[in-house]
């Protein structure tokens, strides 16, 4: 019996030792997982000031364009004095019309006007001779009234001929087609020998003062982020850049495209041409939005995503929708809420469920708080 009791004591003791050994194996496993966890830099999603993220493209157009056509028709072009690319002054002659026909009309009309004036003087003299002879029996009242009517009719005809003479003289003065504004000639469609026939196509198109602007198309939300007088860097097709200033913001958006236009005035330069294309970057356009560093967003076949670090320090892939970019930040149009911790690097080597050791840092410069009202 004593031997049996001794064996039982030994077995129980060994079982207890095995149980204690099993209990001490799990903590080392968890400790190893934590020790093997990668140290990663994490940031929190928070409202940030995204600067320089606004860009827009559009066509280069004339700020104000003047269309020049002849004011008289039926005359041949004798000379064209300017060409495309010429800079003209207001009132400068652009083309001349042949005045042979209108000069003969001018002489003829001058003769008719002089003849009508003489006839009017004669009729008025005859009417003056019967003044005071009413109802005296020298002439019938009908004859007296007839002379007066003839005098008025002759004077009216003389006035009409004089007006016709002024009209011919005015048209003769329009034989020189002049520039209504100073500026750069963008287009010329007239040639010597052409007939001024009243076509709808202008002979010349002039960019007033040579001023060219970028007409950039922007969404309704983007329009609220620009203001008149704001500077923009415009990149031209040649690769060169120019500093422009916002002159006009469209008061409405197109109901179909939901886009509005912004006019950016550019400096007068030979390499800035109407009809070209440009892209403007509004460097000082600042918007406040939930943003993360550009390196925090990972792009793959499933789209854009970030690696969210949970309370247990394990990562999880969460899909996001990226918005505007600027100053190293990307706006999150759709994604985790503010305050969420995410891996700051692209996290290409991390998989869902991996444990990490987070090293927290700031994501971006926070949006400035509104200024407090001054004490009264």
CSV table of C-alpha atoms in Angstrom, one decimal:
chain,number,residue,atom,x,y,z
A,1,UNK,CA,0.0,0.0,0.0
A,2,UNK,CA,2.7,2.6,0.8
A,3,UNK,CA,4.2,1.9,-2.6
A,4,UNK,CA,0.9,2.6,-4.3
A,5,UNK,CA,0.4,5.9,-2.4
A,6,UNK,CA,3.9,6.9,-3.4
A,7,UNK,CA,3.2,6.2,-7.1
A,8,UNK,CA,0.0,8.3,-6.9
A,9,UNK,CA,1.9,11.2,-5.4
A,10,UNK,CA,4.5,11.1,-8.1
A,11,UNK,CA,1.9,11.0,-10.9
A,12,UNK,CA,0.0,13.9,-9.5
A,13,UNK,CA,3.2,15.9,-9.1
A,14,UNK,CA,4.2,15.3,-12.6
A,15,UNK,CA,0.8,16.2,-13.9
A,16,UNK,CA,1.0,19.5,-12.0
A,17,UNK,CA,4.4,20.2,-13.4
A,18,UNK,CA,3.2,19.5,-17.0
A,19,UNK,CA,0.2,21.9,-16.4
A,20,UNK,CA,2.4,24.6,-15.2
A,21,UNK,CA,4.7,24.1,-18.1
A,22,UNK,CA,1.8,24.4,-20.5
A,23,UNK,CA,0.6,27.7,-18.9
A,24,UNK,CA,4.0,29.2,-19.2
A,25,UNK,CA,4.3,28.4,-23.0
A,26,UNK,CA,1.5,30.8,-24.2
A,27,UNK,CA,2.9,34.1,-22.9
A,28,UNK,CA,6.2,33.6,-24.6
A,29,UNK,CA,4.3,33.1,-27.9
A,30,UNK,CA,2.4,36.4,-27.6
A,31,UNK,CA,5.6,38.2,-26.5
A,32,UNK,CA,7.4,36.9,-29.6
A,33,UNK,CA,4.6,38.3,-31.9
A,34,UNK,CA,4.9,41.7,-30.3
A,35,UNK,CA,8.7,41.5,-30.5
A,36,UNK,CA,8.5,40.6,-34.2
A,37,UNK,CA,6.0,43.4,-35.0
A,38,UNK,CA,7.4,46.0,-37.4
A,39,UNK,CA,7.8,49.6,-36.1
A,40,UNK,CA,5.8,51.8,-38.4
A,41,UNK,CA,5.1,55.5,-38.4
A,42,UNK,CA,1.4,56.3,-38.0
A,43,UNK,CA,-0.6,59.5,-38.4
A,44,UNK,CA,-4.1,60.5,-37.6
A,45,UNK,CA,-6.7,61.6,-40.2
A,46,UNK,CA,-7.6,65.2,-39.3
A,47,UNK,CA,-8.7,68.4,-41.0
A,48,UNK,CA,-5.7,70.0,-42.7
A,49,UNK,CA,-5.1,73.0,-44.9
A,50,UNK,CA,-4.4,71.7,-48.4
A,51,UNK,CA,-2.4,74.4,-50.2
A,52,UNK,CA,-1.6,74.5,-53.9
A,53,UNK,CA,-4.0,71.7,-54.8
A,54,UNK,CA,-6.2,73.6,-57.2
A,55,UNK,CA,-5.4,73.4,-60.9
A,56,UNK,CA,-7.5,74.0,-64.0
A,57,UNK,CA,-7.1,73.9,-67.8
A,58,UNK,CA,-8.6,75.8,-70.6
A,59,UNK,CA,-8.1,77.7,-73.9
A,60,UNK,CA,-6.1,80.9,-74.4
A,61,UNK,CA,-8.5,83.6,-75.7
A,62,UNK,CA,-8.5,87.3,-76.3
A,63,UNK,CA,-9.7,89.3,-73.4
A,64,UNK,CA,-11.7,91.5,-75.8
A,65,UNK,CA,-11.8,91.0,-79.5
A,66,UNK,CA,-12.7,93.5,-82.2
A,67,UNK,CA,-14.1,92.4,-85.5
A,68,UNK,CA,-13.4,94.8,-88.4
A,69,UNK,CA,-15.5,95.0,-91.6
A,70,UNK,CA,-16.0,97.7,-94.2
A,71,UNK,CA,-18.9,100.1,-93.6
A,72,UNK,CA,-19.5,100.6,-97.3
A,73,UNK,CA,-20.3,98.0,-99.9
A,74,UNK,CA,-19.7,97.7,-103.7
A,75,UNK,CA,-16.1,98.9,-103.8
A,76,UNK,CA,-12.9,97.0,-104.7
A,77,UNK,CA,-10.1,96.7,-102.2
A,78,UNK,CA,-7.1,98.6,-103.6
A,79,UNK,CA,-4.6,98.0,-100.7
A,80,UNK,CA,-4.2,96.0,-97.6
A,81,UNK,CA,-1.7,97.7,-95.2
A,82,UNK,CA,-1.4,95.2,-92.3
A,83,UNK,CA,-1.0,91.5,-91.8
A,84,UNK,CA,-1.5,88.9,-89.1
A,85,UNK,CA,0.7,89.6,-86.1
A,86,UNK,CA,0.8,93.3,-86.7
A,87,UNK,CA,0.2,95.6,-83.8
A,88,UNK,CA,-2.0,98.5,-84.8
A,89,UNK,CA,-3.2,101.7,-83.2
A,90,UNK,CA,-6.7,102.9,-82.9
A,91,UNK,CA,-7.7,104.8,-86.0
A,92,UNK,CA,-4.8,103.3,-88.1
A,93,UNK,CA,-5.8,102.4,-91.7
A,94,UNK,CA,-5.9,98.7,-92.2
A,95,UNK,CA,-7.1,98.6,-95.8
A,96,UNK,CA,-8.1,101.0,-98.5
A,97,UNK,CA,-11.0,100.8,-101.0
A,98,UNK,CA,-10.9,102.1,-104.6
A,99,UNK,CA,-12.6,105.6,-104.6
A,100,UNK,CA,-13.0,106.1,-108.3
A,101,UNK,CA,-16.7,105.3,-108.3
A,102,UNK,CA,-17.6,107.2,-105.2
A,103,UNK,CA,-15.6,110.3,-106.3
A,104,UNK,CA,-17.8,110.6,-109.4
A,105,UNK,CA,-20.9,110.2,-107.2
A,106,UNK,CA,-19.6,112.9,-105.0
A,107,UNK,CA,-19.2,115.3,-107.8
A,108,UNK,CA,-22.6,114.5,-109.2
A,109,UNK,CA,-24.3,114.9,-105.9
A,110,UNK,CA,-22.5,118.2,-105.2
A,111,UNK,CA,-23.9,119.6,-108.5
A,112,UNK,CA,-27.4,118.4,-107.7
A,113,UNK,CA,-27.2,120.0,-104.2
A,114,UNK,CA,-26.1,123.3,-105.7
A,115,UNK,CA,-28.9,123.2,-108.3
A,116,UNK,CA,-31.5,122.5,-105.7
A,117,UNK,CA,-30.2,125.4,-103.5
A,118,UNK,CA,-30.5,127.9,-106.4
A,119,UNK,CA,-34.0,126.7,-107.2
A,120,UNK,CA,-34.9,127.1,-103.5
A,121,UNK,CA,-33.6,130.6,-103.5
A,122,UNK,CA,-35.6,131.5,-106.6
A,123,UNK,CA,-38.8,130.1,-105.2
A,124,UNK,CA,-38.3,131.9,-101.9
A,125,UNK,CA,-37.7,135.2,-103.8
A,126,UNK,CA,-40.9,134.8,-105.7
A,127,UNK,CA,-42.8,134.0,-102.5
A,128,UNK,CA,-41.3,137.1,-100.9
A,129,UNK,CA,-42.7,139.4,-103.7
A,130,UNK,CA,-46.3,138.5,-102.8
A,131,UNK,CA,-45.8,139.2,-99.2
A,132,UNK,CA,-48.5,141.6,-97.9
A,133,UNK,CA,-50.7,141.2,-101.1
A,134,UNK,CA,-53.3,139.0,-99.5
A,135,UNK,CA,-56.9,140.0,-100.3
A,136,UNK,CA,-55.8,143.1,-102.2
A,137,UNK,CA,-56.9,141.9,-105.6
A,138,UNK,CA,-53.5,142.2,-107.3
A,139,UNK,CA,-53.1,138.4,-107.5
A,140,UNK,CA,-55.6,135.8,-106.7
A,141,UNK,CA,-55.2,134.2,-103.3
A,142,UNK,CA,-54.6,130.8,-105.0
A,143,UNK,CA,-51.6,132.2,-106.9
A,144,UNK,CA,-50.1,133.7,-103.7
A,145,UNK,CA,-50.5,130.4,-101.8
A,146,UNK,CA,-49.0,128.5,-104.7
A,147,UNK,CA,-45.8,130.6,-104.7
A,148,UNK,CA,-45.4,130.0,-100.9
A,149,UNK,CA,-45.9,126.3,-101.3
A,150,UNK,CA,-43.4,126.2,-104.1
A,151,UNK,CA,-40.8,128.0,-102.0
A,152,UNK,CA,-41.2,125.5,-99.1
A,153,UNK,CA,-41.0,122.5,-101.5
A,154,UNK,CA,-37.9,123.9,-103.2
A,155,UNK,CA,-36.2,124.5,-99.8
A,156,UNK,CA,-37.1,120.9,-98.7
A,157,UNK,CA,-35.6,119.5,-101.9
A,158,UNK,CA,-32.5,121.6,-101.4
A,159,UNK,CA,-32.2,120.2,-97.8
A,160,UNK,CA,-32.6,116.7,-99.1
A,161,UNK,CA,-29.9,117.1,-101.8
A,162,UNK,CA,-27.6,118.6,-99.2
A,163,UNK,CA,-28.2,115.6,-96.9
A,164,UNK,CA,-27.5,113.3,-99.8
A,165,UNK,CA,-24.2,115.1,-100.4
A,166,UNK,CA,-23.2,114.7,-96.8
A,167,UNK,CA,-24.0,111.0,-97.1
A,168,UNK,CA,-21.8,110.5,-100.1
A,169,UNK,CA,-19.0,112.4,-98.4
A,170,UNK,CA,-19.4,110.2,-95.3
A,171,UNK,CA,-19.2,107.1,-97.4
A,172,UNK,CA,-16.2,108.5,-99.2
A,173,UNK,CA,-14.5,108.9,-95.8
A,174,UNK,CA,-15.2,105.2,-95.0
A,175,UNK,CA,-13.1,104.0,-98.0
A,176,UNK,CA,-10.2,103.7,-95.5
A,177,UNK,CA,-11.0,100.8,-93.2
A,178,UNK,CA,-9.5,101.7,-89.8
A,179,UNK,CA,-8.9,99.9,-86.5
A,180,UNK,CA,-11.5,100.6,-83.9
A,181,UNK,CA,-9.1,99.7,-81.1
A,182,UNK,CA,-5.4,99.3,-80.5
A,183,UNK,CA,-4.2,95.7,-80.5
A,184,UNK,CA,-2.8,92.7,-82.2
A,185,UNK,CA,-4.2,91.5,-85.5
A,186,UNK,CA,-5.2,87.9,-85.0
A,187,UNK,CA,-6.8,87.2,-88.4
A,188,UNK,CA,-7.0,88.7,-91.9
A,189,UNK,CA,-9.3,87.4,-94.6
A,190,UNK,CA,-9.2,90.3,-97.1
A,191,UNK,CA,-7.0,90.5,-100.3
A,192,UNK,CA,-6.5,93.3,-102.8
A,193,UNK,CA,-9.1,93.1,-105.5
A,194,UNK,CA,-11.8,91.7,-103.2
A,195,UNK,CA,-15.2,93.4,-103.3
A,196,UNK,CA,-16.8,94.8,-100.2
A,197,UNK,CA,-20.0,92.9,-100.4
A,198,UNK,CA,-21.3,93.0,-96.8
A,199,UNK,CA,-20.1,89.5,-95.9
A,200,UNK,CA,-20.7,88.2,-92.4
A,201,UNK,CA,-17.0,87.2,-92.2
A,202,UNK,CA,-14.9,90.0,-90.7
A,203,UNK,CA,-11.9,91.2,-92.6
A,204,UNK,CA,-9.7,91.5,-89.5
A,205,UNK,CA,-9.9,90.3,-85.9
A,206,UNK,CA,-8.0,92.3,-83.4
A,207,UNK,CA,-7.1,91.3,-79.8
A,208,UNK,CA,-7.5,94.6,-77.9
A,209,UNK,CA,-4.2,95.8,-76.5
A,210,UNK,CA,-2.8,92.4,-77.4
A,211,UNK,CA,-4.2,91.0,-74.1
A,212,UNK,CA,-4.6,87.2,-73.9
A,213,UNK,CA,-6.4,85.4,-71.1
A,214,UNK,CA,-6.8,81.8,-70.0
A,215,UNK,CA,-10.4,80.7,-69.9
A,216,UNK,CA,-10.1,77.9,-67.3
A,217,UNK,CA,-13.0,75.5,-66.6
A,218,UNK,CA,-13.7,74.7,-63.0
A,219,UNK,CA,-16.3,72.8,-60.9
A,220,UNK,CA,-18.7,74.7,-58.7
A,221,UNK,CA,-16.8,73.7,-55.6
A,222,UNK,CA,-13.5,74.8,-57.1
A,223,UNK,CA,-15.0,78.2,-58.0
A,224,UNK,CA,-15.5,79.0,-54.3
A,225,UNK,CA,-11.8,78.6,-53.7
A,226,UNK,CA,-10.6,81.3,-56.1
A,227,UNK,CA,-11.0,85.0,-55.9
A,228,UNK,CA,-10.4,88.0,-58.1
A,229,UNK,CA,-6.9,89.2,-57.9
A,230,UNK,CA,-5.5,85.8,-57.0
A,231,UNK,CA,-2.3,84.8,-58.7
A,232,UNK,CA,-1.9,81.6,-60.8
A,233,UNK,CA,1.0,80.0,-62.6
A,234,UNK,CA,0.0,79.1,-66.2
A,235,UNK,CA,2.0,76.5,-68.1
A,236,UNK,CA,1.9,76.9,-71.9
A,237,UNK,CA,2.2,74.2,-74.5
A,238,UNK,CA,5.8,75.1,-75.1
A,239,UNK,CA,6.5,74.3,-71.4
A,240,UNK,CA,7.2,77.9,-70.4
A,241,UNK,CA,5.2,79.5,-67.6
A,242,UNK,CA,3.6,82.8,-67.0
A,243,UNK,CA,2.2,84.4,-63.9
A,244,UNK,CA,-1.4,85.5,-64.3
A,245,UNK,CA,-4.0,87.2,-62.2
A,246,UNK,CA,-7.7,86.1,-61.9
A,247,UNK,CA,-9.8,88.9,-63.5
A,248,UNK,CA,-13.2,87.3,-63.7
A,249,UNK,CA,-15.1,84.5,-62.1
A,250,UNK,CA,-18.2,83.2,-63.9
A,251,UNK,CA,-21.4,84.0,-62.0
A,252,UNK,CA,-23.0,80.8,-63.2
A,253,UNK,CA,-22.2,77.2,-64.1
A,254,UNK,CA,-23.3,75.3,-67.1
A,255,UNK,CA,-26.4,73.3,-66.2
A,256,UNK,CA,-25.2,70.3,-68.3
A,257,UNK,CA,-21.5,70.1,-67.4
A,258,UNK,CA,-21.7,71.8,-64.0
A,259,UNK,CA,-18.6,73.8,-64.9
A,260,UNK,CA,-17.9,77.5,-64.7
A,261,UNK,CA,-15.1,79.6,-66.2
A,262,UNK,CA,-12.4,81.7,-64.6
A,263,UNK,CA,-10.6,84.3,-66.7
A,264,UNK,CA,-6.8,84.6,-65.8
A,265,UNK,CA,-5.2,87.7,-67.4
A,266,UNK,CA,-1.7,86.9,-68.7
A,267,UNK,CA,1.2,89.2,-69.6
A,268,UNK,CA,1.5,90.4,-73.2
A,269,UNK,CA,4.2,88.1,-74.7
A,270,UNK,CA,4.9,86.8,-78.2
A,271,UNK,CA,4.7,83.2,-77.0
A,272,UNK,CA,1.2,83.6,-75.5
A,273,UNK,CA,-1.1,83.1,-78.5
A,274,UNK,CA,-4.9,83.1,-78.7
A,275,UNK,CA,-6.3,79.6,-79.5
A,276,UNK,CA,-3.6,77.8,-77.6
A,277,UNK,CA,-4.0,75.7,-74.4
A,278,UNK,CA,-2.8,76.4,-70.9
A,279,UNK,CA,-3.0,74.9,-67.4
A,280,UNK,CA,-3.2,77.1,-64.3
A,281,UNK,CA,-2.1,76.2,-60.8
A,282,UNK,CA,-3.5,78.4,-58.1
A,283,UNK,CA,-0.7,78.1,-55.6
A,284,UNK,CA,-2.3,80.1,-52.9
A,285,UNK,CA,-5.7,78.4,-53.1
A,286,UNK,CA,-6.2,76.8,-49.7
A,287,UNK,CA,-9.0,74.5,-48.7
A,288,UNK,CA,-9.7,72.7,-45.4
A,289,UNK,CA,-10.5,69.0,-45.6
A,290,UNK,CA,-9.7,65.6,-44.1
A,291,UNK,CA,-6.3,64.8,-45.6
A,292,UNK,CA,-3.5,62.3,-45.3
A,293,UNK,CA,0.1,62.3,-46.6
A,294,UNK,CA,0.4,61.1,-50.2
A,295,UNK,CA,2.7,58.3,-49.1
A,296,UNK,CA,-0.1,56.9,-46.9
A,297,UNK,CA,-2.3,55.9,-49.9
A,298,UNK,CA,-1.7,52.6,-51.6
A,299,UNK,CA,-2.9,52.0,-55.1
A,300,UNK,CA,-3.4,48.5,-56.5
A,301,UNK,CA,-5.9,46.6,-58.7
A,302,UNK,CA,-8.6,47.2,-56.1
A,303,UNK,CA,-8.1,51.0,-56.1
A,304,UNK,CA,-6.8,53.4,-53.5
A,305,UNK,CA,-6.6,52.4,-49.8
A,306,UNK,CA,-5.0,53.1,-46.5
A,307,UNK,CA,-3.8,50.7,-43.8
A,308,UNK,CA,-5.8,51.5,-40.6
A,309,UNK,CA,-4.1,50.7,-37.3
A,310,UNK,CA,-6.7,49.3,-34.8
A,311,UNK,CA,-6.7,49.5,-31.0
A,312,UNK,CA,-5.0,46.1,-30.9
A,313,UNK,CA,-2.2,47.5,-33.1
A,314,UNK,CA,-3.2,45.3,-36.0
A,315,UNK,CA,-3.6,46.8,-39.5
A,316,UNK,CA,-6.6,46.5,-41.8
A,317,UNK,CA,-6.9,47.7,-45.4
A,318,UNK,CA,-9.7,50.2,-45.9
A,319,UNK,CA,-10.7,51.6,-49.3
A,320,UNK,CA,-10.7,55.4,-49.8
A,321,UNK,CA,-11.6,57.9,-52.5
A,322,UNK,CA,-8.8,60.5,-53.1
A,323,UNK,CA,-9.6,64.1,-53.9
A,324,UNK,CA,-7.4,67.1,-54.6
A,325,UNK,CA,-3.6,67.1,-53.9
A,326,UNK,CA,-1.3,69.7,-52.7
A,327,UNK,CA,1.7,70.4,-50.4
A,328,UNK,CA,2.3,66.7,-50.0
A,329,UNK,CA,-1.3,65.9,-48.9
A,330,UNK,CA,-4.3,64.2,-50.4
A,331,UNK,CA,-7.8,65.0,-49.6
A,332,UNK,CA,-10.0,62.0,-48.5
A,333,UNK,CA,-13.4,62.4,-50.2
A,334,UNK,CA,-14.4,59.0,-48.8
A,335,UNK,CA,-12.7,57.0,-46.1
A,336,UNK,CA,-12.2,56.5,-42.4
A,337,UNK,CA,-13.4,59.2,-40.0
A,338,UNK,CA,-11.3,61.9,-38.4
A,339,UNK,CA,-9.0,60.7,-35.7
A,340,UNK,CA,-8.4,57.3,-37.3
A,341,UNK,CA,-4.7,56.1,-37.1
A,342,UNK,CA,-3.2,55.0,-40.4
A,343,UNK,CA,0.2,53.9,-41.5
A,344,UNK,CA,2.1,56.9,-42.9
A,345,UNK,CA,4.1,55.0,-45.4
A,346,UNK,CA,2.5,53.2,-48.4
A,347,UNK,CA,2.6,50.0,-46.3
A,348,UNK,CA,3.3,47.8,-49.3
A,349,UNK,CA,4.7,45.0,-47.1
A,350,UNK,CA,1.9,44.9,-44.6
A,351,UNK,CA,-1.1,42.5,-44.9
A,352,UNK,CA,-4.4,42.6,-43.1
A,353,UNK,CA,-4.0,41.4,-39.6
A,354,UNK,CA,-0.3,42.1,-39.2
A,355,UNK,CA,0.7,43.5,-35.8
A,356,UNK,CA,2.7,46.7,-35.8
A,357,UNK,CA,4.4,48.9,-33.3
A,358,UNK,CA,3.0,52.4,-34.0
A,359,UNK,CA,5.1,55.5,-33.8
A,360,UNK,CA,2.7,58.3,-34.0
A,361,UNK,CA,3.4,61.6,-35.7
A,362,UNK,CA,1.4,64.5,-37.1
A,363,UNK,CA,-0.3,64.0,-40.5
A,364,UNK,CA,-0.2,67.6,-41.7
A,365,UNK,CA,-0.5,71.2,-40.7
A,366,UNK,CA,-3.9,71.5,-39.1
A,367,UNK,CA,-6.3,74.1,-40.4
A,368,UNK,CA,-6.0,77.4,-38.6
A,369,UNK,CA,-8.6,78.1,-35.9
A,370,UNK,CA,-10.9,81.0,-36.5
A,371,UNK,CA,-9.6,84.2,-35.0
A,372,UNK,CA,-11.3,85.3,-31.8
A,373,UNK,CA,-13.4,88.4,-31.9
A,374,UNK,CA,-11.7,91.5,-30.4
A,375,UNK,CA,-12.9,92.6,-27.1
A,376,UNK,CA,-15.3,95.5,-27.2
